[in-house]
Amino acid sequence: MANTELAFLPVAGIRLATIGAGIRYQGRDDLLALELAPGSTTAAVFTRNAFCAAPVTLARHHLSQTAPRYLLINSGNANAGTGAHGLDAARACCAALATVADCRPEEILPFSTGVIGEPLPVERLTAALPALLERLDADAWPVAARAIMTTDTVPKLGSRTFEIGGQTATVTGIAKGAGMICPNMATMLAFIATDAAVAPEVLRACLTAAADRSFNAITIDGDTSTNDACVLVASGALGNAPIVDLTSAESVALHAAVESLCVELATAIVRDGEGATKLVTVRVEQARDRDEARRVAYTIAHSPLVKTALFASDPNWGRILAAVGRAGVEELVIEDVNIWLGAVQIVTAGGRAADYTEAAGAAVMAEAEIVIRVALGRGAVAAEVLTCDFSYDYVRINAEYRS
Amino acid sequence: MANTELAFLPVAGIRLATIGAGIRYQGRDDLLALELAPGSTTAAVFTRNAFCAAPVTLARHHLSQTAPRYLLINSGNANAGTGAHGLDAARACCAALATVADCRPEEILPFSTGVIGEPLPVERLTAALPALLERLDADAWPVAARAIMTTDTVPKLGSRTFEIGGQTATVTGIAKGAGMICPNMATMLAFIATDAAVAPEVLRACLTAAADRSFNAITIDGDTSTNDACVLVASGALGNAPIVDLTSAESVALHAAVESLCVELATAIVRDGEGATKLVTVRVEQARDRDEARRVAYTIAHSPLVKTALFASDPNWGRILAAVGRAGVEELVIEDVNIWLGAVQIVTAGGRAADYTEAAGAAVMAEAEIVIRVALGRGAVAAEVLTCDFSYDYVRINAEYRS
């Protein structure tokens, strides 16, 4: 685990606490609570995996009932694939925290991340709750970022500020994720908070748009998790008049700050991709529509052959071309396709660029950050996906994860 | 390379020859010709990758013109992603062989397999053709199977017999492929021949059906090649009355023999999957239609997390469940889903089976051949996909392939 100092700004109205409950790991914190000031508004997006985890089901239900006062997150156990018992376990955790915190169970959103299919150790988790709540602290964001890690090697934490009528508002967030990463309308786990007062519908629109441009545009291994969730809280502690108009300058500023932070956190997740040695942007241009552009970008980003070539710093561009060809684009005219590796054009009109040299391709591939750009020659729509390479360590990490 | 004796039966009317042309490899044969007796009928299926290789384009065109007399196959260079020059190179090879063999260029079907995007060394290839044709031999199937290998570690060759009106007909075939394997209506390279006389439309129907149940139901890494092709030749040397009726006993016997051989060759390809240590059958039952069953099966078979767990012999069945959940099945009712690992039920009604034990799961995962069976509880349609695990060696082989 990297021990770098994490820069962040606390968010008025939000306090955090972590503790080691011994859920799976020993010698580290694995339980996190966020306390949200009364009057906070909360928006969330969740995984689209049909086998969503019990806490996802319960959090979605609670959020539809009332405004949350606490987020409760454990790492080490996903409480997914656990059937009716899993739902009972998630309910028991919320009930126990409600008792300690003197609130209603439906004011608590539960989240879990870790191994799928094992029973959540409810007693160990609930036994830690009284001590957990005694630690609530507005400055606990860095330890919070560490407490939710599983195969992550670095914590992910960032902050932004934006202006509201002469006041400076803050947005701070944490995220976790390094494998089983191919978010679908949501992500791994990310918890973001602002001290601004924001109406729920504005908050929801802001989160959906920001997630679409960040967490929903990354992939490490194409495996969409059962537990993905991304939460955005507005505590209102800043005292501004609530942002109610989606087109207002304040709303635009909020959106820009949240999206910028989400992109930073999503990029940090890809950089920390299991076994990753390279950060790769796949940009597909000149598509007929966004679906088509994303389909081609994801086909390249998921190709094990492209990913192992990236690991090897091998400009084996034929594998990129083959991935474009199998992406299922109807009536693709290969003579209209151009492909670049960084600034080096590798494919012109569907064939190897006349002035391409292996040396030029190899120079780009040796970089730690690589851009693959594909122009389909069919339209004007572009899309980007962030991904990483595929290394021995990906296999090692995922072969050893449970043993 | 394994040196086991390969059992096979020669096919009357078919002669083969191999030679080392130094296309990419040194010290081994990399060029193969099959000579088809006059009057042979030929069927072929090709890759659906939009970036299909130059030889695929030309072979498809030649086959539409006339009955082939020769198949010409090189390994080491795919002649794909090579644009107009690549097509000229494939044409030049056919023209050169036509001169040596005294036939027309359109009577030759060219095939290439190997690295994508490098110019085919036409001179080295054509210089070897006169010596190549002097070696034609009906018993050269084993050396032919070796000459078309690239990252394959074992040659793939098999034979079947079937009865036609008291006579015994033979079907013999070879195949290559170990990576970039996710055939789509065709496969890697496979060349199959029978001495029976078969009408072209019966031969086509037979090949399409057999490929669908064999080469089109395997995946190693999800990467559909630019060069996939599967050819079935009927030399007619047996002297039987040509099989013209798809519903005749002879046609059914032919189909059974060809399909059985294709399944053997396809299974051999998966066993030889780059870095593979396990042979895995993914069977999805109780689907509403075949598309849905195949989609779920392929999602499991392509999941890097499932494949690394298989490599580790880790019964991490949560990863299987997560793959089912993200396969995009509309309105999947997770309470209706059951999953087995071999004979061990791991998921009942969407959750962990009550009597499941890690020891039972681990015992299945320790086997070299594993069956994952998923019942969706939605209908009566089933589909199977053959795949392999994902190991350190897959990364090594594909990181080092060109270096």
mmCIF file with all atom_site columns, C-alpha atoms in Angstrom, chain B residues 164-232:
data_model
loop_
_atom_site.group_PDB
_atom_site.id
_atom_site.type_symbol
_atom_site.label_atom_id
_atom_site.label_alt_id
_atom_site.label_comp_id
_atom_site.label_asym_id
_atom_site.label_entity_id
_atom_site.label_seq_id
_atom_site.pdbx_PDB_ins_code
_atom_site.Cartn_x
_atom_site.Cartn_y
_atom_site.Cartn_z
_atom_site.occupancy
_atom_site.B_iso_or_equiv
_atom_site.pdbx_formal_charge
_atom_site.auth_seq_id
_atom_site.auth_comp_id
_atom_site.auth_asym_id
_atom_site.auth_atom_id
_atom_site.pdbx_PDB_model_num
ATOM 1  C CA . ILE B 1 164 ? -22.169 -45.577 -48.257 1.00 0.00 ? 164 ILE B CA 1
ATOM 2  C CA . GLY B 1 165 ? -24.065 -48.478 -49.871 1.00 0.00 ? 165 GLY B CA 1
ATOM 3  C CA . GLY B 1 166 ? -21.668 -51.143 -48.612 1.00 0.00 ? 166 GLY B CA 1
ATOM 4  C CA . GLN B 1 167 ? -18.532 -49.081 -49.182 1.00 0.00 ? 167 GLN B CA 1
ATOM 5  C CA . THR B 1 168 ? -16.464 -47.442 -46.447 1.00 0.00 ? 168 THR B CA 1
ATOM 6  C CA . ALA B 1 169 ? -15.871 -43.742 -46.949 1.00 0.00 ? 169 ALA B CA 1
ATOM 7  C CA . THR B 1 170 ? -13.190 -41.773 -45.131 1.00 0.00 ? 170 THR B CA 1
ATOM 8  C CA . VAL B 1 171 ? -13.118 -38.266 -43.649 1.00 0.00 ? 171 VAL B CA 1
ATOM 9  C CA . THR B 1 172 ? -9.764  -36.886 -42.533 1.00 0.00 ? 172 THR B CA 1
ATOM 10 C CA . GLY B 1 173 ? -8.940  -33.365 -41.402 1.00 0.00 ? 173 GLY B CA 1
ATOM 11 C CA . ILE B 1 174 ? -6.356  -31.097 -39.846 1.00 0.00 ? 174 ILE B CA 1
ATOM 12 C CA . ALA B 1 175 ? -6.747  -27.869 -37.917 1.00 0.00 ? 175 ALA B CA 1
ATOM 13 C CA . LYS B 1 176 ? -4.599  -25.195 -36.316 1.00 0.00 ? 176 LYS B CA 1
ATOM 14 C CA . GLY B 1 177 ? -5.312  -22.566 -33.716 1.00 0.00 ? 177 GLY B CA 1
ATOM 15 C CA . ALA B 1 178 ? -4.417  -21.762 -30.129 1.00 0.00 ? 178 ALA B CA 1
ATOM 16 C CA . GLY B 1 179 ? -5.040  -18.035 -29.733 1.00 0.00 ? 179 GLY B CA 1
ATOM 17 C CA . MET B 1 180 ? -7.257  -15.318 -31.231 1.00 0.00 ? 180 MET B CA 1
ATOM 18 C CA . ILE B 1 181 ? -9.895  -18.006 -31.034 1.00 0.00 ? 181 ILE B CA 1
ATOM 19 C CA . CYS B 1 182 ? -13.544 -17.055 -31.008 1.00 0.00 ? 182 CYS B CA 1
ATOM 20 C CA . PRO B 1 183 ? -14.747 -18.297 -34.370 1.00 0.00 ? 183 PRO B CA 1
ATOM 21 C CA . ASN B 1 184 ? -17.766 -16.684 -35.933 1.00 0.00 ? 184 ASN B CA 1
ATOM 22 C CA . MET B 1 185 ? -19.331 -18.899 -38.623 1.00 0.00 ? 185 MET B CA 1
ATOM 23 C CA . ALA B 1 186 ? -15.911 -20.296 -39.414 1.00 0.00 ? 186 ALA B CA 1
ATOM 24 C CA . THR B 1 187 ? -12.760 -21.023 -37.545 1.00 0.00 ? 187 THR B CA 1
ATOM 25 C CA . MET B 1 188 ? -9.032  -20.763 -37.372 1.00 0.00 ? 188 MET B CA 1
ATOM 26 C CA . LEU B 1 189 ? -7.825  -22.978 -40.198 1.00 0.00 ? 189 LEU B CA 1
ATOM 27 C CA . ALA B 1 190 ? -9.266  -26.425 -40.776 1.00 0.00 ? 190 ALA B CA 1
ATOM 28 C CA . PHE B 1 191 ? -8.974  -28.545 -43.897 1.00 0.00 ? 191 PHE B CA 1
ATOM 29 C CA . ILE B 1 192 ? -11.131 -31.633 -44.088 1.00 0.00 ? 192 ILE B CA 1
ATOM 30 C CA . ALA B 1 193 ? -11.519 -34.063 -46.969 1.00 0.00 ? 193 ALA B CA 1
ATOM 31 C CA . THR B 1 194 ? -13.584 -37.111 -47.811 1.00 0.00 ? 194 THR B CA 1
ATOM 32 C CA . ASP B 1 195 ? -13.221 -39.534 -50.668 1.00 0.00 ? 195 ASP B CA 1
ATOM 33 C CA . ALA B 1 196 ? -17.004 -39.696 -51.072 1.00 0.00 ? 196 ALA B CA 1
ATOM 34 C CA . ALA B 1 197 ? -18.679 -37.959 -53.993 1.00 0.00 ? 197 ALA B CA 1
ATOM 35 C CA . VAL B 1 198 ? -20.927 -35.231 -52.592 1.00 0.00 ? 198 VAL B CA 1
ATOM 36 C CA . ALA B 1 199 ? -22.995 -32.588 -54.371 1.00 0.00 ? 199 ALA B CA 1
ATOM 37 C CA . PRO B 1 200 ? -21.842 -29.020 -53.565 1.00 0.00 ? 200 PRO B CA 1
ATOM 38 C CA . GLU B 1 201 ? -25.082 -27.983 -51.811 1.00 0.00 ? 201 GLU B CA 1
ATOM 39 C CA . VAL B 1 202 ? -25.027 -31.057 -49.567 1.00 0.00 ? 202 VAL B CA 1
ATOM 40 C CA . LEU B 1 203 ? -21.365 -30.425 -48.778 1.00 0.00 ? 203 LEU B CA 1
ATOM 41 C CA . ARG B 1 204 ? -22.096 -26.785 -47.870 1.00 0.00 ? 204 ARG B CA 1
ATOM 42 C CA . ALA B 1 205 ? -25.009 -27.707 -45.605 1.00 0.00 ? 205 ALA B CA 1
ATOM 43 C CA . CYS B 1 206 ? -22.923 -30.399 -43.932 1.00 0.00 ? 206 CYS B CA 1
ATOM 44 C CA . LEU B 1 207 ? -19.990 -28.047 -43.273 1.00 0.00 ? 207 LEU B CA 1
ATOM 45 C CA . THR B 1 208 ? -22.147 -25.209 -41.982 1.00 0.00 ? 208 THR B CA 1
ATOM 46 C CA . ALA B 1 209 ? -23.995 -27.466 -39.543 1.00 0.00 ? 209 ALA B CA 1
ATOM 47 C CA . ALA B 1 210 ? -20.822 -29.219 -38.373 1.00 0.00 ? 210 ALA B CA 1
ATOM 48 C CA . ALA B 1 211 ? -18.919 -25.944 -37.876 1.00 0.00 ? 211 ALA B CA 1
ATOM 49 C CA . ASP B 1 212 ? -21.837 -24.524 -35.900 1.00 0.00 ? 212 ASP B CA 1
ATOM 50 C CA . ARG B 1 213 ? -21.638 -27.397 -33.419 1.00 0.00 ? 213 ARG B CA 1
ATOM 51 C CA . SER B 1 214 ? -17.855 -27.477 -33.163 1.00 0.00 ? 214 SER B CA 1
ATOM 52 C CA . PHE B 1 215 ? -15.601 -24.613 -34.252 1.00 0.00 ? 215 PHE B CA 1
ATOM 53 C CA . ASN B 1 216 ? -18.355 -22.051 -33.690 1.00 0.00 ? 216 ASN B CA 1
ATOM 54 C CA . ALA B 1 217 ? -18.876 -23.233 -30.111 1.00 0.00 ? 217 ALA B CA 1
ATOM 55 C CA . ILE B 1 218 ? -15.367 -22.725 -28.773 1.00 0.00 ? 218 ILE B CA 1
ATOM 56 C CA . THR B 1 219 ? -13.528 -19.734 -27.413 1.00 0.00 ? 219 THR B CA 1
ATOM 57 C CA . ILE B 1 220 ? -10.077 -19.244 -25.976 1.00 0.00 ? 220 ILE B CA 1
ATOM 58 C CA . ASP B 1 221 ? -9.817  -15.473 -25.657 1.00 0.00 ? 221 ASP B CA 1
ATOM 59 C CA . GLY B 1 222 ? -12.836 -14.007 -27.414 1.00 0.00 ? 222 GLY B CA 1
ATOM 60 C CA . ASP B 1 223 ? -10.700 -12.597 -30.207 1.00 0.00 ? 223 ASP B CA 1
ATOM 61 C CA . THR B 1 224 ? -12.141 -13.516 -33.616 1.00 0.00 ? 224 THR B CA 1
ATOM 62 C CA . SER B 1 225 ? -9.342  -13.898 -36.118 1.00 0.00 ? 225 SER B CA 1
ATOM 63 C CA . THR B 1 226 ? -9.071  -12.109 -39.452 1.00 0.00 ? 226 THR B CA 1
ATOM 64 C CA . ASN B 1 227 ? -8.091  -15.346 -41.166 1.00 0.00 ? 227 ASN B CA 1
ATOM 65 C CA . ASP B 1 228 ? -10.506 -18.009 -39.949 1.00 0.00 ? 228 ASP B CA 1
ATOM 66 C CA . ALA B 1 229 ? -11.414 -20.535 -42.627 1.00 0.00 ? 229 ALA B CA 1
ATOM 67 C CA . CYS B 1 230 ? -12.718 -24.064 -42.678 1.00 0.00 ? 230 CYS B CA 1
ATOM 68 C CA . VAL B 1 231 ? -12.733 -26.083 -45.880 1.00 0.00 ? 231 VAL B CA 1
ATOM 69 C CA . LEU B 1 232 ? -14.433 -29.392 -46.655 1.00 0.00 ? 232 LEU B CA 1
#
